[in-house]
PDB file of C-alpha atoms in Angstrom:
ATOM      1  CA  UNK J   1      54.918 111.797  33.418  1.00 60.00           C
ATOM      2  CA  UNK J   2      58.283 110.304  34.622  1.00 68.00           C
ATOM      3  CA  UNK J   3      61.693 112.070  34.023  1.00 73.00           C
ATOM      4  CA  UNK J   4      64.753 112.209  34.746  1.00 76.00           C
ATOM      5  CA  UNK J   5      66.241 115.326  37.474  1.00 80.00           C
ATOM      6  CA  UNK J   6      69.225 115.811  39.491  1.00 86.00           C
ATOM      7  CA  UNK J   7      68.417 116.214  43.165  1.00 89.00           C
ATOM      8  CA  UNK J   8      69.909 119.391  45.003  1.00 90.00           C
ATOM      9  CA  UNK J   9      69.839 119.306  48.796  1.00 91.00           C
ATOM     10  CA  UNK J  10      69.034 123.030  49.514  1.00 93.00           C
ATOM     11  CA  UNK J  11      69.722 124.224  53.141  1.00 94.00           C
ATOM     12  CA  UNK J  12      67.147 126.359  54.616  1.00 94.00           C
ATOM     13  CA  UNK J  13      69.240 128.527  57.279  1.00 93.00           C
ATOM     14  CA  UNK J  14      68.101 131.096  59.746  1.00 92.00           C
ATOM     15  CA  UNK J  15      67.943 132.337  63.315  1.00 92.00           C
ATOM     16  CA  UNK J  16      64.846 131.881  65.448  1.00 89.00           C
ATOM     17  CA  UNK J  17      63.225 135.091  64.883  1.00 91.00           C
ATOM     18  CA  UNK J  18      61.807 134.448  61.101  1.00 93.00           C
ATOM     19  CA  UNK J  19      59.808 131.245  61.376  1.00 93.00           C
ATOM     20  CA  UNK J  20      57.587 132.677  58.340  1.00 95.00           C
ATOM     21  CA  UNK J  21      60.234 133.194  55.951  1.00 95.00           C
ATOM     22  CA  UNK J  22      61.273 129.482  56.653  1.00 93.00           C
ATOM     23  CA  UNK J  23      58.252 128.215  55.444  1.00 94.00           C
ATOM     24  CA  UNK J  24      57.896 130.870  52.459  1.00 95.00           C
ATOM     25  CA  UNK J  25      61.393 129.403  51.264  1.00 95.00           C
ATOM     26  CA  UNK J  26      59.930 125.662  51.516  1.00 94.00           C
ATOM     27  CA  UNK J  27      57.027 126.686  49.762  1.00 94.00           C
ATOM     28  CA  UNK J  28      58.960 128.645  46.862  1.00 94.00           C
ATOM     29  CA  UNK J  29      61.049 125.349  46.059  1.00 94.00           C
ATOM     30  CA  UNK J  30      58.112 123.159  45.884  1.00 93.00           C
ATOM     31  CA  UNK J  31      56.609 125.617  43.445  1.00 92.00           C
ATOM     32  CA  UNK J  32      59.556 126.095  41.989  1.00 92.00           C
ATOM     33  CA  UNK J  33      59.904 122.501  41.168  1.00 91.00           C
ATOM     34  CA  UNK J  34      56.189 122.051  39.856  1.00 91.00           C
ATOM     35  CA  UNK J  35      56.993 125.181  37.155  1.00 89.00           C
ATOM     36  CA  UNK J  36      60.303 123.900  36.090  1.00 87.00           C
ATOM     37  CA  UNK J  37      62.139 120.756  36.946  1.00 88.00           C
ATOM     38  CA  UNK J  38      60.967 118.988  34.116  1.00 86.00           C
ATOM     39  CA  UNK J  39      62.457 121.413  31.952  1.00 84.00           C
ATOM     40  CA  UNK J  40      65.601 122.036  33.373  1.00 84.00           C
ATOM     41  CA  UNK J  41      65.993 118.587  35.168  1.00 86.00           C
ATOM     42  CA  UNK J  42      66.408 119.771  38.301  1.00 88.00           C
ATOM     43  CA  UNK J  43      64.643 119.296  41.519  1.00 91.00           C
ATOM     44  CA  UNK J  44      65.030 121.290  44.877  1.00 93.00           C
ATOM     45  CA  UNK J  45      64.928 119.578  47.765  1.00 91.00           C
ATOM     46  CA  UNK J  46      64.223 121.606  51.069  1.00 92.00           C
ATOM     47  CA  UNK J  47      66.135 120.599  53.669  1.00 91.00           C
ATOM     48  CA  UNK J  48      66.115 121.854  57.213  1.00 84.00           C
ATOM     49  CA  UNK J  49      67.266 121.080  60.509  1.00 71.00           C
ATOM     50  CA  UNK J  50      64.074 120.363  62.001  1.00 68.00           C
ATOM     51  CA  UNK J  51      63.426 117.400  59.496  1.00 54.00           C
ATOM     52  CA  UNK J  52      66.144 115.778  58.834  1.00 47.00           C
ATOM     53  CA  UNK J  53      68.776 115.548  61.991  1.00 48.00           C
ATOM     54  CA  UNK J  54      68.013 113.281  64.390  1.00 46.00           C
ATOM     55  CA  UNK J  55      68.958 113.143  68.381  1.00 50.00           C
ATOM     56  CA  UNK J  56      72.944 111.615  68.783  1.00 51.00           C
ATOM     57  CA  UNK J  57      75.256 112.027  72.001  1.00 51.00           C
ATOM     58  CA  UNK J  58      78.986 112.824  71.706  1.00 54.00           C
ATOM     59  CA  UNK J  59      78.960 116.113  69.789  1.00 60.00           C
ATOM     60  CA  UNK J  60      78.162 119.798  70.441  1.00 67.00           C
ATOM     61  CA  UNK J  61      74.932 120.351  68.968  1.00 70.00           C
ATOM     62  CA  UNK J  62      75.644 122.546  66.119  1.00 75.00           C
ATOM     63  CA  UNK J  63      78.258 119.902  65.094  1.00 75.00           C
ATOM     64  CA  UNK J  64      76.163 117.248  65.006  1.00 72.00           C
ATOM     65  CA  UNK J  65      73.860 119.125  62.304  1.00 76.00           C
ATOM     66  CA  UNK J  66      77.144 119.524  60.394  1.00 73.00           C
ATOM     67  CA  UNK J  67      77.490 115.798  60.512  1.00 74.00           C
ATOM     68  CA  UNK J  68      73.739 115.040  60.056  1.00 72.00           C
ATOM     69  CA  UNK J  69      72.724 118.206  57.290  1.00 79.00           C
ATOM     70  CA  UNK J  70      74.665 120.751  56.767  1.00 85.00           C
ATOM     71  CA  UNK J  71      77.379 118.580  54.230  1.00 84.00           C
ATOM     72  CA  UNK J  72      75.013 116.409  52.645  1.00 83.00           C
ATOM     73  CA  UNK J  73      73.981 119.802  50.673  1.00 89.00           C
ATOM     74  CA  UNK J  74      74.666 121.637  47.860  1.00 88.00           C
ATOM     75  CA  UNK J  75      73.436 125.213  48.458  1.00 90.00           C
ATOM     76  CA  UNK J  76      72.223 126.981  51.237  1.00 93.00           C
ATOM     77  CA  UNK J  77      69.259 129.879  51.146  1.00 95.00           C
ATOM     78  CA  UNK J  78      69.176 131.648  54.354  1.00 95.00           C
ATOM     79  CA  UNK J  79      66.667 134.693  56.329  1.00 95.00           C
ATOM     80  CA  UNK J  80      67.310 136.692  58.902  1.00 96.00           C
ATOM     81  CA  UNK J  81      65.676 139.899  60.787  1.00 94.00           C
ATOM     82  CA  UNK J  82      66.878 141.091  63.865  1.00 94.00           C
ATOM     83  CA  UNK J  83      68.766 138.264  65.322  1.00 93.00           C
ATOM     84  CA  UNK J  84      72.073 136.670  64.051  1.00 93.00           C
ATOM     85  CA  UNK J  85      71.504 134.140  66.673  1.00 90.00           C
ATOM     86  CA  UNK J  86      73.069 132.025  69.435  1.00 89.00           C
ATOM     87  CA  UNK J  87      76.812 131.590  69.858  1.00 88.00           C
ATOM     88  CA  UNK J  88      78.049 127.460  68.863  1.00 87.00           C
ATOM     89  CA  UNK J  89      81.390 127.592  70.905  1.00 87.00           C
ATOM     90  CA  UNK J  90      82.990 127.711  67.275  1.00 87.00           C
ATOM     91  CA  UNK J  91      81.089 130.775  65.768  1.00 89.00           C
ATOM     92  CA  UNK J  92      78.480 133.562  66.880  1.00 90.00           C
ATOM     93  CA  UNK J  93      75.821 131.329  66.123  1.00 91.00           C
ATOM     94  CA  UNK J  94      74.864 128.281  63.761  1.00 90.00           C
ATOM     95  CA  UNK J  95      73.345 129.914  61.095  1.00 93.00           C
ATOM     96  CA  UNK J  96      76.458 132.070  60.636  1.00 93.00           C
ATOM     97  CA  UNK J  97      78.770 128.470  60.936  1.00 92.00           C
ATOM     98  CA  UNK J  98      76.691 126.994  57.900  1.00 92.00           C
ATOM     99  CA  UNK J  99      77.009 129.671  55.701  1.00 92.00           C
ATOM    100  CA  UNK J 100      81.057 130.174  56.552  1.00 92.00           C
ATOM    101  CA  UNK J 101      81.134 126.195  55.772  1.00 89.00           C
ATOM    102  CA  UNK J 102      79.443 127.223  52.393  1.00 89.00           C
ATOM    103  CA  UNK J 103      81.200 129.970  51.070  1.00 89.00           C
ATOM    104  CA  UNK J 104      84.341 127.728  52.289  1.00 88.00           C
ATOM    105  CA  UNK J 105      82.949 125.250  50.348  1.00 87.00           C
ATOM    106  CA  UNK J 106      82.655 127.548  47.313  1.00 84.00           C
ATOM    107  CA  UNK J 107      78.576 126.281  47.455  1.00 87.00           C
ATOM    108  CA  UNK J 108      76.141 128.474  46.761  1.00 88.00           C
ATOM    109  CA  UNK J 109      74.880 130.798  49.142  1.00 91.00           C
ATOM    110  CA  UNK J 110      71.288 132.877  48.783  1.00 92.00           C
ATOM    111  CA  UNK J 111      70.645 134.934  52.063  1.00 94.00           C
ATOM    112  CA  UNK J 112      67.457 137.222  52.321  1.00 95.00           C
ATOM    113  CA  UNK J 113      67.483 140.338  55.224  1.00 95.00           C
ATOM    114  CA  UNK J 114      64.037 141.321  56.205  1.00 95.00           C
ATOM    115  CA  UNK J 115      63.335 145.027  56.114  1.00 93.00           C
ATOM    116  CA  UNK J 116      59.819 144.554  57.698  1.00 91.00           C
ATOM    117  CA  UNK J 117      58.599 146.654  60.845  1.00 89.00           C
ATOM    118  CA  UNK J 118      59.561 145.637  64.122  1.00 86.00           C
ATOM    119  CA  UNK J 119      58.253 146.683  67.831  1.00 85.00           C
ATOM    120  CA  UNK J 120      61.925 148.258  69.261  1.00 81.00           C
ATOM    121  CA  UNK J 121      61.244 147.500  72.678  1.00 83.00           C
ATOM    122  CA  UNK J 122      61.120 143.879  71.881  1.00 83.00           C
ATOM    123  CA  UNK J 123      64.716 143.683  70.102  1.00 87.00           C
ATOM    124  CA  UNK J 124      67.362 143.036  71.712  1.00 91.00           C
ATOM    125  CA  UNK J 125      69.975 145.615  70.379  1.00 91.00           C
ATOM    126  CA  UNK J 126      73.685 143.292  70.613  1.00 93.00           C
ATOM    127  CA  UNK J 127      71.719 140.663  68.177  1.00 93.00           C
ATOM    128  CA  UNK J 128      70.802 143.334  65.699  1.00 93.00           C
ATOM    129  CA  UNK J 129      74.480 145.025  65.644  1.00 94.00           C
ATOM    130  CA  UNK J 130      75.955 141.658  65.329  1.00 94.00           C
ATOM    131  CA  UNK J 131      73.516 140.800  62.539  1.00 94.00           C
ATOM    132  CA  UNK J 132      75.231 144.016  61.228  1.00 93.00           C
ATOM    133  CA  UNK J 133      78.385 143.362  61.334  1.00 94.00           C
ATOM    134  CA  UNK J 134      77.892 139.951  60.043  1.00 93.00           C
ATOM    135  CA  UNK J 135      76.221 141.256  56.863  1.00 91.00           C
ATOM    136  CA  UNK J 136      79.185 143.567  56.282  1.00 90.00           C
ATOM    137  CA  UNK J 137      81.670 141.206  56.649  1.00 90.00           C
ATOM    138  CA  UNK J 138      80.172 138.695  53.678  1.00 88.00           C
ATOM    139  CA  UNK J 139      78.940 141.741  51.373  1.00 79.00           C
ATOM    140  CA  UNK J 140      80.994 140.275  48.461  1.00 75.00           C
ATOM    141  CA  UNK J 141      80.268 136.957  48.528  1.00 76.00           C
ATOM    142  CA  UNK J 142      77.097 135.239  47.619  1.00 70.00           C
ATOM    143  CA  UNK J 143      73.905 136.482  46.734  1.00 78.00           C
ATOM    144  CA  UNK J 144      72.332 139.177  49.572  1.00 88.00           C
ATOM    145  CA  UNK J 145      69.235 140.876  49.013  1.00 90.00           C
ATOM    146  CA  UNK J 146      66.429 142.647  50.626  1.00 93.00           C
ATOM    147  CA  UNK J 147      62.559 142.413  51.169  1.00 94.00           C
ATOM    148  CA  UNK J 148      59.572 143.736  53.132  1.00 94.00           C
ATOM    149  CA  UNK J 149      57.204 140.960  53.070  1.00 94.00           C
ATOM    150  CA  UNK J 150      57.047 137.556  52.604  1.00 94.00           C
ATOM    151  CA  UNK J 151      55.404 137.840  49.162  1.00 93.00           C
ATOM    152  CA  UNK J 152      58.388 139.990  48.080  1.00 94.00           C
ATOM    153  CA  UNK J 153      60.681 137.465  49.227  1.00 94.00           C
ATOM    154  CA  UNK J 154      59.074 134.636  47.159  1.00 93.00           C
ATOM    155  CA  UNK J 155      59.493 137.279  44.008  1.00 91.00           C
ATOM    156  CA  UNK J 156      62.814 137.194  44.677  1.00 91.00           C
ATOM    157  CA  UNK J 157      63.914 133.858  45.797  1.00 92.00           C
ATOM    158  CA  UNK J 158      61.938 132.180  42.606  1.00 90.00           C
ATOM    159  CA  UNK J 159      63.748 135.036  39.939  1.00 88.00           C
ATOM    160  CA  UNK J 160      67.260 134.257  41.478  1.00 89.00           C
ATOM    161  CA  UNK J 161      66.723 130.295  41.658  1.00 89.00           C
ATOM    162  CA  UNK J 162      66.048 130.581  38.286  1.00 83.00           C
ATOM    163  CA  UNK J 163      69.041 132.289  37.053  1.00 82.00           C
ATOM    164  CA  UNK J 164      71.215 130.082  39.547  1.00 82.00           C
ATOM    165  CA  UNK J 165      70.399 126.963  37.933  1.00 79.00           C
ATOM    166  CA  UNK J 166      70.539 128.031  34.787  1.00 74.00           C
ATOM    167  CA  UNK J 167      74.577 128.726  35.430  1.00 69.00           C
ATOM    168  CA  UNK J 168      75.026 125.831  37.087  1.00 65.00           C
ATOM    169  CA  UNK J 169      76.998 122.514  36.211  1.00 50.00           C
ATOM    170  CA  UNK J 170      76.888 119.997  38.803  1.00 46.00           C
ATOM    171  CA  UNK J 171      79.933 117.754  39.326  1.00 43.00           C
ATOM    172  CA  UNK J 172      80.463 117.138  43.489  1.00 40.00           C
ATOM    173  CA  UNK J 173      79.238 120.301  44.133  1.00 46.00           C
ATOM    174  CA  UNK J 174      77.126 122.979  42.685  1.00 51.00           C
ATOM    175  CA  UNK J 175      79.414 125.131  40.635  1.00 51.00           C
ATOM    176  CA  UNK J 176      80.013 128.512  42.812  1.00 50.00           C
ATOM    177  CA  UNK J 177      79.896 129.988  39.136  1.00 53.00           C
ATOM    178  CA  UNK J 178      76.091 130.386  38.955  1.00 55.00           C
ATOM    179  CA  UNK J 179      76.012 132.356  42.328  1.00 57.00           C
ATOM    180  CA  UNK J 180      77.835 134.748  40.505  1.00 53.00           C
ATOM    181  CA  UNK J 181      75.829 135.263  37.756  1.00 54.00           C
ATOM    182  CA  UNK J 182      72.769 135.798  39.985  1.00 54.00           C
ATOM    183  CA  UNK J 183      74.525 138.002  41.883  1.00 52.00           C
ATOM    184  CA  UNK J 184      75.465 140.223  38.430  1.00 54.00           C
ATOM    185  CA  UNK J 185      71.543 140.340  37.701  1.00 51.00           C
ATOM    186  CA  UNK J 186      70.406 141.647  41.448  1.00 47.00           C
ATOM    187  CA  UNK J 187      69.668 145.161  39.907  1.00 45.00           C
ATOM    188  CA  UNK J 188      67.591 143.319  37.082  1.00 46.00           C
ATOM    189  CA  UNK J 189      64.651 142.564  36.439  1.00 43.00           C
ATOM    190  CA  UNK J 190      63.425 139.502  33.965  1.00 40.00           C
ATOM    191  CA  UNK J 191      61.731 141.326  31.432  1.00 41.00           C
ATOM    192  CA  UNK J 192      63.666 139.234  28.132  1.00 42.00           C
ATOM    193  CA  UNK J 193      66.216 141.980  27.055  1.00 42.00           C
ATOM    194  CA  UNK J 194      64.809 144.918  28.462  1.00 39.00           C
ATOM    195  CA  UNK J 195      66.606 147.366  30.916  1.00 35.00           C
ATOM    196  CA  UNK J 196      65.753 147.549  34.598  1.00 36.00           C
ATOM    197  CA  UNK J 197      62.710 147.867  36.363  1.00 35.00           C
ATOM    198  CA  UNK J 198      64.600 151.348  37.200  1.00 35.00           C
ATOM    199  CA  UNK J 199      63.792 152.728  34.015  1.00 38.00           C
ATOM    200  CA  UNK J 200      60.445 151.283  33.315  1.00 37.00           C
ATOM    201  CA  UNK J 201      59.500 153.347  30.353  1.00 38.00           C
ATOM    202  CA  UNK J 202      62.536 152.078  28.290  1.00 36.00           C
ATOM    203  CA  UNK J 203      61.720 149.481  26.281  1.00 37.00           C
ATOM    204  CA  UNK J 204      64.241 147.611  24.109  1.00 35.00           C
ATOM    205  CA  UNK J 205      63.786 144.664  21.320  1.00 37.00           C
ATOM    206  CA  UNK J 206      63.530 141.061  22.060  1.00 34.00           C
ATOM    207  CA  UNK J 207      65.732 138.817  20.213  1.00 35.00           C
ATOM    208  CA  UNK J 208      64.241 135.452  20.125  1.00 36.00           C
ATOM    209  CA  UNK J 209      67.131 133.410  17.621  1.00 34.00           C
ATOM    210  CA  UNK J 210      64.636 131.260  15.494  1.00 35.00           C
ATOM    211  CA  UNK J 211      61.334 132.711  15.905  1.00 36.00           C
ATOM    212  CA  UNK J 212      59.345 135.234  15.083  1.00 44.00           C
ATOM    213  CA  UNK J 213      57.811 138.111  16.797  1.00 56.00           C
ATOM    214  CA  UNK J 214      54.279 137.724  16.599  1.00 80.00           C
ATOM    215  CA  UNK J 215      53.450 136.755  20.729  1.00 89.00           C
ATOM    216  CA  UNK J 216      52.114 132.575  20.358  1.00 91.00           C
ATOM    217  CA  UNK J 217      51.057 130.424  23.216  1.00 94.00           C
ATOM    218  CA  UNK J 218      52.997 127.420  22.973  1.00 93.00           C
ATOM    219  CA  UNK J 219      52.522 124.066  25.131  1.00 92.00           C
ATOM    220  CA  UNK J 220      55.463 123.521  26.619  1.00 89.00           C
ATOM    221  CA  UNK J 221      54.975 120.497  29.191  1.00 90.00           C
ATOM    222  CA  UNK J 222      51.880 118.811  31.164  1.00 88.00           C
ATOM    223  CA  UNK J 223      51.570 121.701  33.504  1.00 91.00           C
ATOM    224  CA  UNK J 224      52.823 124.716  31.448  1.00 92.00           C
ATOM    225  CA  UNK J 225      52.742 126.682  28.510  1.00 93.00           C
ATOM    226  CA  UNK J 226      54.991 129.453  27.422  1.00 93.00           C
ATOM    227  CA  UNK J 227      54.572 132.677  25.868  1.00 93.00           C
ATOM    228  CA  UNK J 228      57.161 133.538  22.280  1.00 91.00           C
ATOM    229  CA  UNK J 229      57.544 136.373  20.605  1.00 86.00           C
ATOM    230  CA  UNK J 230      58.121 140.504  21.237  1.00 83.00           C
ATOM    231  CA  UNK J 231      56.635 140.767  24.954  1.00 86.00           C
ATOM    232  CA  UNK J 232      58.470 143.919  25.792  1.00 82.00           C
ATOM    233  CA  UNK J 233      55.329 146.121  26.249  1.00 82.00           C
ATOM    234  CA  UNK J 234      53.947 143.349  28.362  1.00 87.00           C
ATOM    235  CA  UNK J 235      56.624 142.023  30.551  1.00 86.00           C
ATOM    236  CA  UNK J 236      55.604 143.768  34.409  1.00 86.00           C
ATOM    237  CA  UNK J 237      52.022 142.463  33.173  1.00 88.00           C
ATOM    238  CA  UNK J 238      53.557 139.125  32.742  1.00 92.00           C
ATOM    239  CA  UNK J 239      55.412 138.792  35.745  1.00 89.00           C
ATOM    240  CA  UNK J 240      53.205 140.181  37.701  1.00 89.00           C
ATOM    241  CA  UNK J 241      50.939 136.769  36.907  1.00 90.00           C
ATOM    242  CA  UNK J 242      53.324 134.463  38.013  1.00 90.00           C
ATOM    243  CA  UNK J 243      55.587 134.201  34.482  1.00 91.00           C
ATOM    244  CA  UNK J 244      58.872 132.798  34.457  1.00 91.00           C
ATOM    245  CA  UNK J 245      61.369 134.169  32.650  1.00 89.00           C
ATOM    246  CA  UNK J 246      63.438 131.026  30.611  1.00 88.00           C
ATOM    247  CA  UNK J 247      65.607 129.662  28.248  1.00 84.00           C
ATOM    248  CA  UNK J 248      63.280 126.904  25.968  1.00 80.00           C
ATOM    249  CA  UNK J 249      64.804 124.136  24.124  1.00 80.00           C
ATOM    250  CA  UNK J 250      64.346 125.287  20.628  1.00 76.00           C
ATOM    251  CA  UNK J 251      66.265 128.323  21.534  1.00 74.00           C
ATOM    252  CA  UNK J 252      65.891 131.828  22.459  1.00 77.00           C
ATOM    253  CA  UNK J 253      63.846 133.126  25.743  1.00 83.00           C
ATOM    254  CA  UNK J 254      59.872 132.681  26.645  1.00 88.00           C
ATOM    255  CA  UNK J 255      57.746 133.778  29.438  1.00 93.00           C
ATOM    256  CA  UNK J 256      56.894 129.934  31.454  1.00 92.00           C
ATOM    257  CA  UNK J 257      53.115 129.866  33.074  1.00 94.00           C
ATOM    258  CA  UNK J 258      50.901 127.181  34.736  1.00 93.00           C
ATOM    259  CA  UNK J 259      48.081 125.721  32.300  1.00 93.00           C
ATOM    260  CA  UNK J 260      46.333 127.106  34.781  1.00 92.00           C
ATOM    261  CA  UNK J 261      46.941 130.921  34.091  1.00 93.00           C
ATOM    262  CA  UNK J 262      46.344 130.093  30.204  1.00 94.00           C
ATOM    263  CA  UNK J 263      42.711 131.985  30.229  1.00 92.00           C
ATOM    264  CA  UNK J 264      44.276 135.152  31.729  1.00 92.00           C
ATOM    265  CA  UNK J 265      47.812 135.501  30.031  1.00 93.00           C
ATOM    266  CA  UNK J 266      45.210 135.083  26.790  1.00 92.00           C
ATOM    267  CA  UNK J 267      43.148 137.687  27.836  1.00 91.00           C
ATOM    268  CA  UNK J 268      46.171 139.678  28.992  1.00 91.00           C
ATOM    269  CA  UNK J 269      47.586 139.462  25.948  1.00 91.00           C
ATOM    270  CA  UNK J 270      44.498 139.588  23.991  1.00 88.00           C
ATOM    271  CA  UNK J 271      45.009 136.424  22.503  1.00 90.00           C
ATOM    272  CA  UNK J 272      42.483 133.332  22.120  1.00 90.00           C
ATOM    273  CA  UNK J 273      43.240 130.609  24.974  1.00 90.00           C
ATOM    274  CA  UNK J 274      44.737 128.294  22.367  1.00 91.00           C
ATOM    275  CA  UNK J 275      47.952 126.485  22.550  1.00 92.00           C
ATOM    276  CA  UNK J 276      49.767 125.601  19.448  1.00 91.00           C
ATOM    277  CA  UNK J 277      52.280 122.951  19.439  1.00 88.00           C
ATOM    278  CA  UNK J 278      56.418 122.905  18.868  1.00 80.00           C
ATOM    279  CA  UNK J 279      56.070 122.329  15.832  1.00 76.00           C
ATOM    280  CA  UNK J 280      54.004 125.394  14.339  1.00 72.00           C
ATOM    281  CA  UNK J 281      56.815 127.420  15.563  1.00 69.00           C
ATOM    282  CA  UNK J 282      58.317 128.837  12.505  1.00 53.00           C
TER     283      UNK J 282
END
């Protein structure tokens, strides 16, 4: 089914030591689109210098990438591990130059730092020190998160993309307030109105303004369904099954899943694998 949407160009920025993360970020954007584009009205288009730039003479390499790629993008997602990158003649690295341009333009920046193990004999200590200094210099700007593996990166990115896109307003650029709203959630888990995961034994009432507390499965789009009602007892399990905590179009919040997960979600909630229509919400 066709639908109208606003396309946002998302620059994937990183040094050369995180190729797996670049692929994971690209995959995460496509997965987010599959679950959320129709309901949010946004499509996130991954933009990478490998696929969106072409050889041109007359400027330094990073200057060419800036003109062909960077300046046409609406937000930036970056990943780092042990390297900052190579100098461009203007900044310490191309990635740094891109990030600083986005921050100057007040466009959203989301940065993720790997904590996975590394062979100490292979570390360029100068690069690592430069990375630490850069991280410290922008610690109060944009979203900055750590991850231990690619799966954790994808989970955090998916969660924070949902927060960012929930807040954006589209003018000539994406409103930077979206990043500030997402940053305020960095230490929270999106489990309805529950406290952060740091207090997993504390539960709070989940409030949906126009529906009862009974848990029900609602047919939401061609490819997705939502779980409504008081799901506070199952929040961690629902998130583990790939649920996305969204604002539903009739008001309130709900967990959204691909319809491929219907049997798993039904079994978890001890419900029959049957979806109700929106007309049956009371």
